[in-house]
GROMACS .gro file of C-alpha atoms in nm:
model
  399
    1MET     CA    1  11.152  19.875  -4.249
    2SER     CA    2  10.962  19.547  -4.243
    3VAL     CA    3  11.086  19.220  -4.108
    4MET     CA    4  11.187  18.989  -4.392
    5TYR     CA    5  10.995  18.663  -4.365
    6ASP     CA    6  11.182  18.478  -4.640
    7GLU     CA    7  11.500  18.481  -4.432
    8VAL     CA    8  11.583  18.442  -4.064
    9PRO     CA    9  11.619  18.793  -3.917
   10ALA     CA   10  11.847  18.874  -3.629
   11TYR     CA   11  11.665  18.934  -3.303
   12PRO     CA   12  11.632  19.175  -3.127
   13PHE     CA   13  11.552  19.359  -3.449
   14THR     CA   14  11.707  19.678  -3.306
   15ALA     CA   15  11.883  19.769  -2.984
   16ALA     CA   16  11.658  19.875  -2.698
   17ASP     CA   17  11.595  20.250  -2.703
   18GLN     CA   18  11.482  20.395  -2.370
   19LEU     CA   19  11.131  20.254  -2.315
   20GLN     CA   20  11.040  20.246  -2.683
   21VAL     CA   21  10.895  19.926  -2.825
   22ASP     CA   22  11.024  19.819  -3.165
   23PRO     CA   23  10.725  19.871  -3.400
   24ARG     CA   24  10.822  19.557  -3.587
   25LEU     CA   25  10.702  19.350  -3.293
   26ALA     CA   26  10.344  19.455  -3.370
   27GLU     CA   27  10.396  19.365  -3.735
   28VAL     CA   28  10.536  19.024  -3.641
   29ARG     CA   29  10.254  18.960  -3.395
   30ALA     CA   30   9.997  19.037  -3.665
   31GLN     CA   31  10.159  18.858  -3.960
   32ARG     CA   32  10.397  18.592  -3.827
   33PRO     CA   33  10.320  18.540  -3.457
   34VAL     CA   34  10.561  18.246  -3.442
   35LEU     CA   35  10.867  18.366  -3.631
   36ARG     CA   36  11.204  18.201  -3.683
   37VAL     CA   37  11.479  18.438  -3.566
   38ARG     CA   38  11.853  18.428  -3.505
   39LEU     CA   39  11.955  18.504  -3.147
   40ALA     CA   40  12.283  18.660  -3.039
   41TYR     CA   41  12.416  18.334  -2.897
   42GLY     CA   42  12.366  17.975  -3.010
   43GLY     CA   43  12.170  18.008  -3.331
   44ASP     CA   44  11.801  18.011  -3.424
   45ALA     CA   45  11.481  18.002  -3.218
   46TRP     CA   46  11.110  18.059  -3.263
   47LEU     CA   47  10.996  18.401  -3.139
   48VAL     CA   48  10.641  18.391  -2.998
   49THR     CA   49  10.454  18.723  -2.975
   50ARG     CA   50  10.077  18.670  -2.937
   51TYR     CA   51   9.931  18.678  -2.588
   52ALA     CA   52   9.755  18.339  -2.609
   53ASP     CA   53  10.061  18.170  -2.760
   54VAL     CA   54  10.296  18.323  -2.503
   55LYS     CA   55  10.077  18.192  -2.221
   56THR     CA   56  10.081  17.849  -2.385
   57VAL     CA   57  10.459  17.842  -2.403
   58LEU     CA   58  10.490  17.957  -2.042
   59ALA     CA   59  10.245  17.697  -1.907
   60ASP     CA   60  10.260  17.393  -2.139
   61PRO     CA   61  10.510  17.131  -2.013
   62ARG     CA   62  10.604  17.051  -2.373
   63PHE     CA   63  10.805  17.374  -2.367
   64SER     CA   64  11.085  17.283  -2.128
   65ARG     CA   65  11.351  17.484  -1.953
   66ALA     CA   66  11.514  17.175  -1.805
   67ALA     CA   67  11.574  17.037  -2.154
   68THR     CA   68  11.812  17.327  -2.221
   69VAL     CA   69  12.052  17.222  -1.944
   70GLY     CA   70  12.385  17.105  -2.081
   71LYS     CA   71  12.302  17.217  -2.435
   72ASP     CA   72  12.437  17.513  -2.628
   73VAL     CA   73  12.090  17.645  -2.703
   74ALA     CA   74  12.003  17.971  -2.875
   75ARG     CA   75  11.973  18.252  -2.622
   76THR     CA   76  11.968  18.632  -2.606
   77THR     CA   77  12.223  18.680  -2.327
   78ALA     CA   78  12.588  18.588  -2.292
   79MET     CA   79  12.498  18.318  -2.040
   80GLY     CA   80  12.180  18.137  -1.943
   81PRO     CA   81  12.083  18.037  -1.588
   82ALA     CA   82  12.294  17.781  -1.404
   83PRO     CA   83  12.190  17.414  -1.438
   84THR     CA   84  12.095  17.400  -1.069
   85SER     CA   85  11.899  17.727  -1.081
   86ILE     CA   86  11.527  17.716  -1.013
   87LEU     CA   87  11.504  17.906  -1.343
   88SER     CA   88  11.641  17.601  -1.525
   89LEU     CA   89  11.405  17.342  -1.380
   90ASP     CA   90  11.066  17.198  -1.472
   91PRO     CA   91  10.810  17.052  -1.232
   92PRO     CA   92  10.830  16.847  -1.016
   93GLU     CA   93  11.189  16.952  -0.932
   94HIS     CA   94  11.102  17.317  -0.983
   95SER     CA   95  10.794  17.277  -0.760
   96ARG     CA   96  11.003  17.122  -0.481
   97LEU     CA   97  11.241  17.417  -0.467
   98ARG     CA   98  10.968  17.677  -0.516
   99ARG     CA   99  10.775  17.545  -0.216
  100LEU     CA  100  11.080  17.600   0.005
  101VAL     CA  101  11.083  17.971  -0.079
  102ALA     CA  102  10.718  18.048  -0.148
  103LYS     CA  103  10.613  18.087   0.215
  104ALA     CA  104  10.834  18.396   0.241
  105PHE     CA  105  10.643  18.559  -0.047
  106THR     CA  106  10.279  18.492   0.037
  107GLY     CA  107  10.037  18.781   0.018
  108ARG     CA  108  10.004  18.783   0.396
  109ARG     CA  109  10.381  18.794   0.454
  110ILE     CA  110  10.420  19.073   0.198
  111GLU     CA  111  10.154  19.282   0.370
  112LEU     CA  112  10.345  19.241   0.695
  113LEU     CA  113  10.644  19.394   0.516
  114ARG     CA  114  10.448  19.696   0.393
  115PRO     CA  115  10.505  19.910   0.709
  116SER     CA  116  10.878  19.842   0.684
  117ALA     CA  117  10.877  19.938   0.315
  118GLN     CA  118  10.688  20.256   0.400
  119ARG     CA  119  10.941  20.345   0.669
  120ILE     CA  120  11.233  20.289   0.430
  121VAL     CA  121  11.070  20.499   0.156
  122ASP     CA  122  10.991  20.780   0.400
  123ASP     CA  123  11.346  20.782   0.535
  124LEU     CA  124  11.500  20.782   0.187
  125LEU     CA  125  11.269  21.059   0.067
  126THR     CA  126  11.334  21.270   0.375
  127THR     CA  127  11.706  21.248   0.311
  128MET     CA  128  11.654  21.341  -0.054
  129ILE     CA  129  11.428  21.635   0.034
  130ASP     CA  130  11.664  21.761   0.304
  131THR     CA  131  11.954  21.750   0.058
  132GLY     CA  132  11.748  21.958  -0.179
  133PRO     CA  133  11.684  21.956  -0.553
  134PRO     CA  134  11.795  21.859  -0.802
  135ALA     CA  135  11.830  21.496  -0.697
  136ASP     CA  136  11.888  21.166  -0.870
  137ILE     CA  137  11.580  20.978  -0.756
  138ALA     CA  138  11.710  20.653  -0.903
  139GLU     CA  139  12.009  20.665  -0.670
  140ALA     CA  140  11.822  20.819  -0.378
  141LEU     CA  141  11.515  20.593  -0.379
  142CYS     CA  142  11.467  20.344  -0.663
  143TRP     CA  143  11.779  20.135  -0.596
  144PRO     CA  144  11.807  20.150  -0.215
  145LEU     CA  145  11.449  20.041  -0.141
  146PRO     CA  146  11.435  19.695  -0.306
  147ILE     CA  147  11.797  19.622  -0.216
  148THR     CA  148  11.731  19.700   0.150
  149ILE     CA  149  11.415  19.490   0.162
  150ILE     CA  150  11.560  19.185  -0.015
  151CYS     CA  151  11.873  19.205   0.199
  152GLU     CA  152  11.662  19.211   0.517
  153LEU     CA  153  11.442  18.928   0.391
  154LEU     CA  154  11.730  18.707   0.277
  155GLY     CA  155  11.973  18.807   0.550
  156VAL     CA  156  12.239  18.975   0.336
  157PRO     CA  157  12.448  19.269   0.462
  158VAL     CA  158  12.308  19.575   0.287
  159ASP     CA  159  12.657  19.730   0.291
  160ASP     CA  160  12.758  19.472   0.029
  161ARG     CA  161  12.498  19.595  -0.219
  162GLY     CA  162  12.750  19.772  -0.442
  163GLN     CA  163  12.937  19.448  -0.497
  164PHE     CA  164  12.641  19.230  -0.584
  165GLN     CA  165  12.500  19.503  -0.809
  166THR     CA  166  12.824  19.474  -1.007
  167TRP     CA  167  12.785  19.096  -1.027
  168THR     CA  168  12.424  19.112  -1.144
  169ASP     CA  169  12.510  19.373  -1.406
  170ARG     CA  170  12.769  19.136  -1.553
  171LEU     CA  171  12.524  18.846  -1.543
  172LEU     CA  172  12.255  19.035  -1.736
  173VAL     CA  173  12.467  19.184  -2.013
  174LEU     CA  174  12.324  19.122  -2.361
  175SER     CA  175  12.658  19.100  -2.538
  176GLY     CA  176  13.018  19.051  -2.443
  177ASP     CA  177  13.237  18.770  -2.320
  178PRO     CA  178  13.039  18.476  -2.174
  179GLY     CA  179  13.346  18.405  -1.962
  180GLU     CA  180  13.297  18.735  -1.781
  181SER     CA  181  12.937  18.642  -1.698
  182SER     CA  182  13.056  18.300  -1.580
  183THR     CA  183  13.313  18.463  -1.352
  184ALA     CA  184  13.047  18.695  -1.208
  185ARG     CA  185  12.823  18.397  -1.134
  186GLU     CA  186  13.111  18.213  -0.965
  187GLU     CA  187  13.198  18.515  -0.752
  188LEU     CA  188  12.836  18.571  -0.651
  189GLY     CA  189  12.805  18.200  -0.573
  190ALA     CA  190  13.114  18.215  -0.353
  191TYR     CA  191  12.965  18.516  -0.173
  192ILE     CA  192  12.637  18.330  -0.106
  193ALA     CA  193  12.829  18.018   0.002
  194ALA     CA  194  13.019  18.227   0.257
  195LEU     CA  195  12.690  18.360   0.396
  196ILE     CA  196  12.559  18.003   0.417
  197ALA     CA  197  12.870  17.895   0.609
  198ARG     CA  198  12.809  18.183   0.849
  199ARG     CA  199  12.450  18.066   0.906
  200ARG     CA  200  12.581  17.725   1.007
  201THR     CA  201  12.791  17.873   1.288
  202ASP     CA  202  12.547  18.153   1.369
  203PRO     CA  203  12.188  18.041   1.284
  204SER     CA  204  11.934  18.308   1.193
  205ASP     CA  205  11.561  18.331   1.132
  206ASP     CA  206  11.591  18.502   0.791
  207LEU     CA  207  11.512  18.329   0.462
  208LEU     CA  208  11.869  18.213   0.404
  209GLY     CA  209  11.876  18.066   0.756
  210ALA     CA  210  11.552  17.878   0.685
  211LEU     CA  211  11.694  17.740   0.360
  212VAL     CA  212  12.011  17.626   0.540
  213ASP     CA  213  11.791  17.446   0.793
  214ALA     CA  214  11.597  17.280   0.510
  215ARG     CA  215  11.929  17.166   0.362
  216ASP     CA  216  12.103  17.048   0.679
  217ASN     CA  217  11.818  16.913   0.891
  218GLU     CA  218  11.552  16.815   0.640
  219ASP     CA  219  11.760  16.714   0.333
  220ARG     CA  220  11.514  16.895   0.105
  221LEU     CA  221  11.768  17.046  -0.132
  222SER     CA  222  12.129  17.001  -0.233
  223GLU     CA  223  12.413  17.235  -0.146
  224GLU     CA  224  12.432  17.351  -0.509
  225GLU     CA  225  12.058  17.420  -0.511
  226LEU     CA  226  12.089  17.612  -0.185
  227VAL     CA  227  12.355  17.844  -0.329
  228SER     CA  228  12.165  17.880  -0.656
  229ILE     CA  229  11.841  17.980  -0.482
  230GLY     CA  230  12.032  18.243  -0.285
  231ILE     CA  231  12.179  18.386  -0.605
  232THR     CA  232  11.842  18.395  -0.782
  233ILE     CA  233  11.654  18.562  -0.497
  234LEU     CA  234  11.928  18.817  -0.443
  235PHE     CA  235  11.954  18.944  -0.799
  236ALA     CA  236  11.590  18.892  -0.901
  237GLY     CA  237  11.469  19.052  -0.578
  238HIS     CA  238  11.622  19.391  -0.647
  239GLU     CA  239  11.727  19.431  -1.011
  240THR     CA  240  11.386  19.432  -1.179
  241THR     CA  241  11.200  19.631  -0.914
  242ALA     CA  242  11.470  19.898  -0.889
  243ASN     CA  243  11.468  19.951  -1.265
  244GLN     CA  244  11.090  19.948  -1.294
  245ALA     CA  245  11.055  20.205  -1.016
  246GLY     CA  246  11.273  20.441  -1.219
  247ASN     CA  247  11.092  20.351  -1.541
  248PHE     CA  248  10.751  20.418  -1.387
  249ILE     CA  249  10.857  20.752  -1.238
  250TYR     CA  250  11.006  20.854  -1.572
  251THR     CA  251  10.687  20.763  -1.759
  252LEU     CA  252  10.467  20.953  -1.516
  253LEU     CA  253  10.682  21.267  -1.515
  254ALA     CA  254  10.752  21.267  -1.888
  255ASN     CA  255  10.376  21.243  -1.950
  256ARG     CA  256  10.252  21.490  -1.693
  257ALA     CA  257   9.882  21.412  -1.732
  258TYR     CA  258   9.934  21.065  -1.584
  259TRP     CA  259  10.121  21.206  -1.283
  260ASN     CA  260   9.851  21.467  -1.225
  261GLU     CA  261   9.585  21.198  -1.242
  262LEU     CA  262   9.748  21.011  -0.953
  263VAL     CA  263   9.806  21.328  -0.752
  264ALA     CA  264   9.434  21.405  -0.787
  265ASP     CA  265   9.331  21.051  -0.696
  266PRO     CA  266   9.597  20.847  -0.509
  267ASN     CA  267   9.350  20.558  -0.483
  268LEU     CA  268   9.435  20.487  -0.847
  269VAL     CA  269   9.792  20.389  -0.760
  270PRO     CA  270   9.737  20.009  -0.740
  271ALA     CA  271   9.563  20.009  -1.081
  272ALA     CA  272   9.834  20.239  -1.216
  273ILE     CA  273  10.105  19.994  -1.109
  274GLU     CA  274   9.928  19.715  -1.299
  275GLU     CA  275   9.887  19.929  -1.610
  276LEU     CA  276  10.244  20.055  -1.600
  277SER     CA  277  10.363  19.696  -1.554
  278ARG     CA  278  10.166  19.597  -1.864
  279ILE     CA  279  10.286  19.874  -2.090
  280THR     CA  280  10.645  19.922  -1.974
  281PRO     CA  281  10.896  19.704  -2.163
  282LEU     CA  282  11.122  19.596  -1.877
  283ALA     CA  283  11.325  19.343  -2.077
  284ALA     CA  284  11.534  19.461  -2.370
  285SER     CA  285  11.493  19.122  -2.532
  286ALA     CA  286  11.304  18.796  -2.502
  287GLY     CA  287  11.338  18.586  -2.190
  288PHE     CA  288  11.484  18.245  -2.115
  289THR     CA  289  11.491  17.982  -2.388
  290ARG     CA  290  11.273  17.673  -2.377
  291LEU     CA  291  11.305  17.360  -2.590
  292VAL     CA  292  11.011  17.184  -2.751
  293THR     CA  293  10.993  16.825  -2.625
  294GLU     CA  294  10.760  16.686  -2.892
  295ASP     CA  295  10.633  16.795  -3.232
  296LEU     CA  296  10.341  17.038  -3.208
  297GLU     CA  297  10.171  17.334  -3.374
  298LEU     CA  298  10.143  17.689  -3.246
  299SER     CA  299   9.933  17.942  -3.439
  300GLY     CA  300   9.962  17.719  -3.744
  301GLN     CA  301  10.339  17.692  -3.728
  302HIS     CA  302  10.484  17.342  -3.699
  303LEU     CA  303  10.748  17.312  -3.427
  304ARG     CA  304  10.973  17.008  -3.399
  305ALA     CA  305  11.106  16.841  -3.089
  306GLY     CA  306  11.434  17.008  -2.998
  307ASP     CA  307  11.343  17.349  -3.143
  308ALA     CA  308  11.429  17.649  -2.927
  309VAL     CA  309  11.151  17.893  -2.834
  310VAL     CA  310  11.155  18.238  -2.673
  311VAL     CA  311  10.860  18.459  -2.584
  312GLU     CA  312  10.808  18.834  -2.615
  313ALA     CA  313  10.600  18.941  -2.313
  314THR     CA  314  10.615  19.306  -2.423
  315ALA     CA  315  10.441  19.219  -2.750
  316ALA     CA  316  10.193  18.993  -2.574
  317ASN     CA  317  10.096  19.265  -2.328
  318ARG     CA  318  10.004  19.492  -2.621
  319ASP     CA  319   9.791  19.235  -2.802
  320ALA     CA  320   9.465  19.399  -2.915
  321ALA     CA  321   9.292  19.062  -2.896
  322VAL     CA  322   9.316  19.093  -2.516
  323PHE     CA  323   9.363  19.463  -2.434
  324ALA     CA  324   9.143  19.740  -2.572
  325ASP     CA  325   9.352  20.029  -2.709
  326PRO     CA  326   9.667  19.841  -2.605
  327GLU     CA  327   9.910  20.125  -2.682
  328ASP     CA  328   9.728  20.364  -2.446
  329ILE     CA  329   9.795  20.400  -2.074
  330ASP     CA  330   9.463  20.368  -1.893
  331PHE     CA  331   9.455  20.363  -1.514
  332HIS     CA  332   9.084  20.278  -1.532
  333ARG     CA  333   9.132  19.962  -1.740
  334ALA     CA  334   8.862  19.725  -1.613
  335ASP     CA  335   9.037  19.401  -1.701
  336ASN     CA  336   9.417  19.385  -1.701
  337PRO     CA  337   9.541  19.023  -1.719
  338HIS     CA  338   9.894  19.126  -1.815
  339ILE     CA  339  10.181  18.879  -1.796
  340ALA     CA  340  10.454  19.121  -1.691
  341PHE     CA  341  10.531  18.885  -1.402
  342GLY     CA  342  10.516  18.574  -1.618
  343HIS     CA  343  10.269  18.288  -1.619
  344GLY     CA  344  10.262  17.922  -1.528
  345ALA     CA  345  10.511  17.737  -1.312
  346HIS     CA  346  10.773  18.013  -1.344
  347HIS     CA  347  10.538  18.301  -1.259
  348CYS     CA  348  10.751  18.549  -1.066
  349LEU     CA  349  10.774  18.435  -0.706
  350GLY     CA  350  10.831  18.791  -0.590
  351ALA     CA  351  10.546  18.948  -0.788
  352GLN     CA  352  10.353  19.051  -0.477
  353LEU     CA  353  10.667  19.195  -0.319
  354ALA     CA  354  10.743  19.398  -0.632
  355ARG     CA  355  10.385  19.524  -0.649
  356MET     CA  356  10.393  19.630  -0.285
  357GLU     CA  357  10.725  19.814  -0.323
  358LEU     CA  358  10.617  19.993  -0.641
  359GLN     CA  359  10.282  20.090  -0.489
  360THR     CA  360  10.460  20.227  -0.183
  361VAL     CA  361  10.705  20.431  -0.391
  362ILE     CA  362  10.448  20.591  -0.621
  363ALA     CA  363  10.182  20.647  -0.351
  364THR     CA  364  10.436  20.816  -0.124
  365LEU     CA  365  10.571  21.036  -0.403
  366VAL     CA  366  10.231  21.167  -0.512
  367ARG     CA  367  10.145  21.238  -0.148
  368ARG     CA  368  10.469  21.398  -0.031
  369LEU     CA  369  10.600  21.551  -0.354
  370PRO     CA  370  10.299  21.637  -0.573
  371THR     CA  371  10.510  21.898  -0.761
  372LEU     CA  372  10.779  21.644  -0.851
  373ARG     CA  373  10.911  21.697  -1.203
  374LEU     CA  374  11.199  21.595  -1.426
  375ALA     CA  375  11.499  21.823  -1.381
  376THR     CA  376  11.603  21.768  -1.742
  377ALA     CA  377  11.429  21.719  -2.075
  378PRO     CA  378  11.282  21.366  -2.109
  379ASP     CA  379  11.505  21.290  -2.407
  380ALA     CA  380  11.814  21.397  -2.209
  381VAL     CA  381  11.771  21.118  -1.951
  382HIS     CA  382  12.048  20.858  -1.981
  383TRP     CA  383  11.957  20.489  -2.007
  384ARG     CA  384  12.144  20.166  -1.946
  385ALA     CA  385  12.271  20.011  -2.267
  386ASP     CA  386  12.344  19.650  -2.364
  387HIS     CA  387  12.160  19.518  -2.061
  388LEU     CA  388  11.874  19.269  -2.042
  389VAL     CA  389  11.680  19.489  -1.798
  390ARG     CA  390  11.589  19.838  -1.915
  391GLY     CA  391  11.640  20.128  -1.679
  392VAL     CA  392  11.783  20.473  -1.630
  393THR     CA  393  12.142  20.530  -1.527
  394ALA     CA  394  12.021  20.841  -1.345
  395LEU     CA  395  11.688  21.022  -1.314
  396PRO     CA  396  11.730  21.389  -1.218
  397VAL     CA  397  11.421  21.539  -1.053
  398ALA     CA  398  11.320  21.860  -0.879
  399TRP     CA  399  11.014  21.973  -0.684
   0.00000   0.00000   0.00000
């Protein structure tokens, strides 16, 4: 069924189905790359699908996140980011907060974390192997690794992970009561505020301790910004990586030739992580809304100041104008400028951390468990529903 261009279609066009990409996105990208759609909350927005246009929206200051603050803008989730969130800001305010956190995520600092990530992966895998097959590798490995690392980096008790997983699940629901998402944000904020209070009586050298010092001794951010940064790092630092680890393992094991290729040549793992990041639709819908701040044109479509805009990175990463044979998985792709981690001022701060964790997971699996296989039929794997981030609820494997 084609998208009707003489009316405003509801978006997403269909509910997310496993890791399938709605074929209508390719049609829209080819025929109406800037399409008026109706989002689940708040009304209409322009959906942008071509790679070049998506990069423009993500980098051009005329597409503003800050302009959405305090407005009931069109959005795909029950609740958008908090007004004080780094996700809601434009430069220079965004740049000020980003600089406070960026030093914890430099390439050099991430490489220093690699031995720790390797130790955690090895320990988790040893436990899984000793327990014996079948095993749920999502529960045994994919979730504990990024949660453990972000908790150590931020200074959060890893024993509390079950609670903040519940909060982040409620924050990222695609439908439901916005009040429930608001309550989850308040509860998570109270949790972070309690950790901040603890740092003031018992200083630490973790990231949260450094941010408290920047607040109390350098006056470089407000108390609300301090709590908001803690919330953002905590849920962004584990939710996406944990789900993508499961998604990548599923893709490799459901398409055995790709797994065998990595077993035969583990040196391909870094390139494989980039290619899997490009092709795997992590988000079940478009990302955060931006507002146009002045009249402009995008791919021939006139946009007015105040219009809402959302981008489809999944469609952009399969744009044939940029990627040869974009629907194919190719671990030998020579040029792979995907935007799975975003682009522009809001490019994912933890991109290098996510890459390192995913590389460590896949490289260790192909080395230690080359016979790893799904313990159920691929179409029998259960997936999370009604959630912004795609992922398995469980991933049974054997070896």
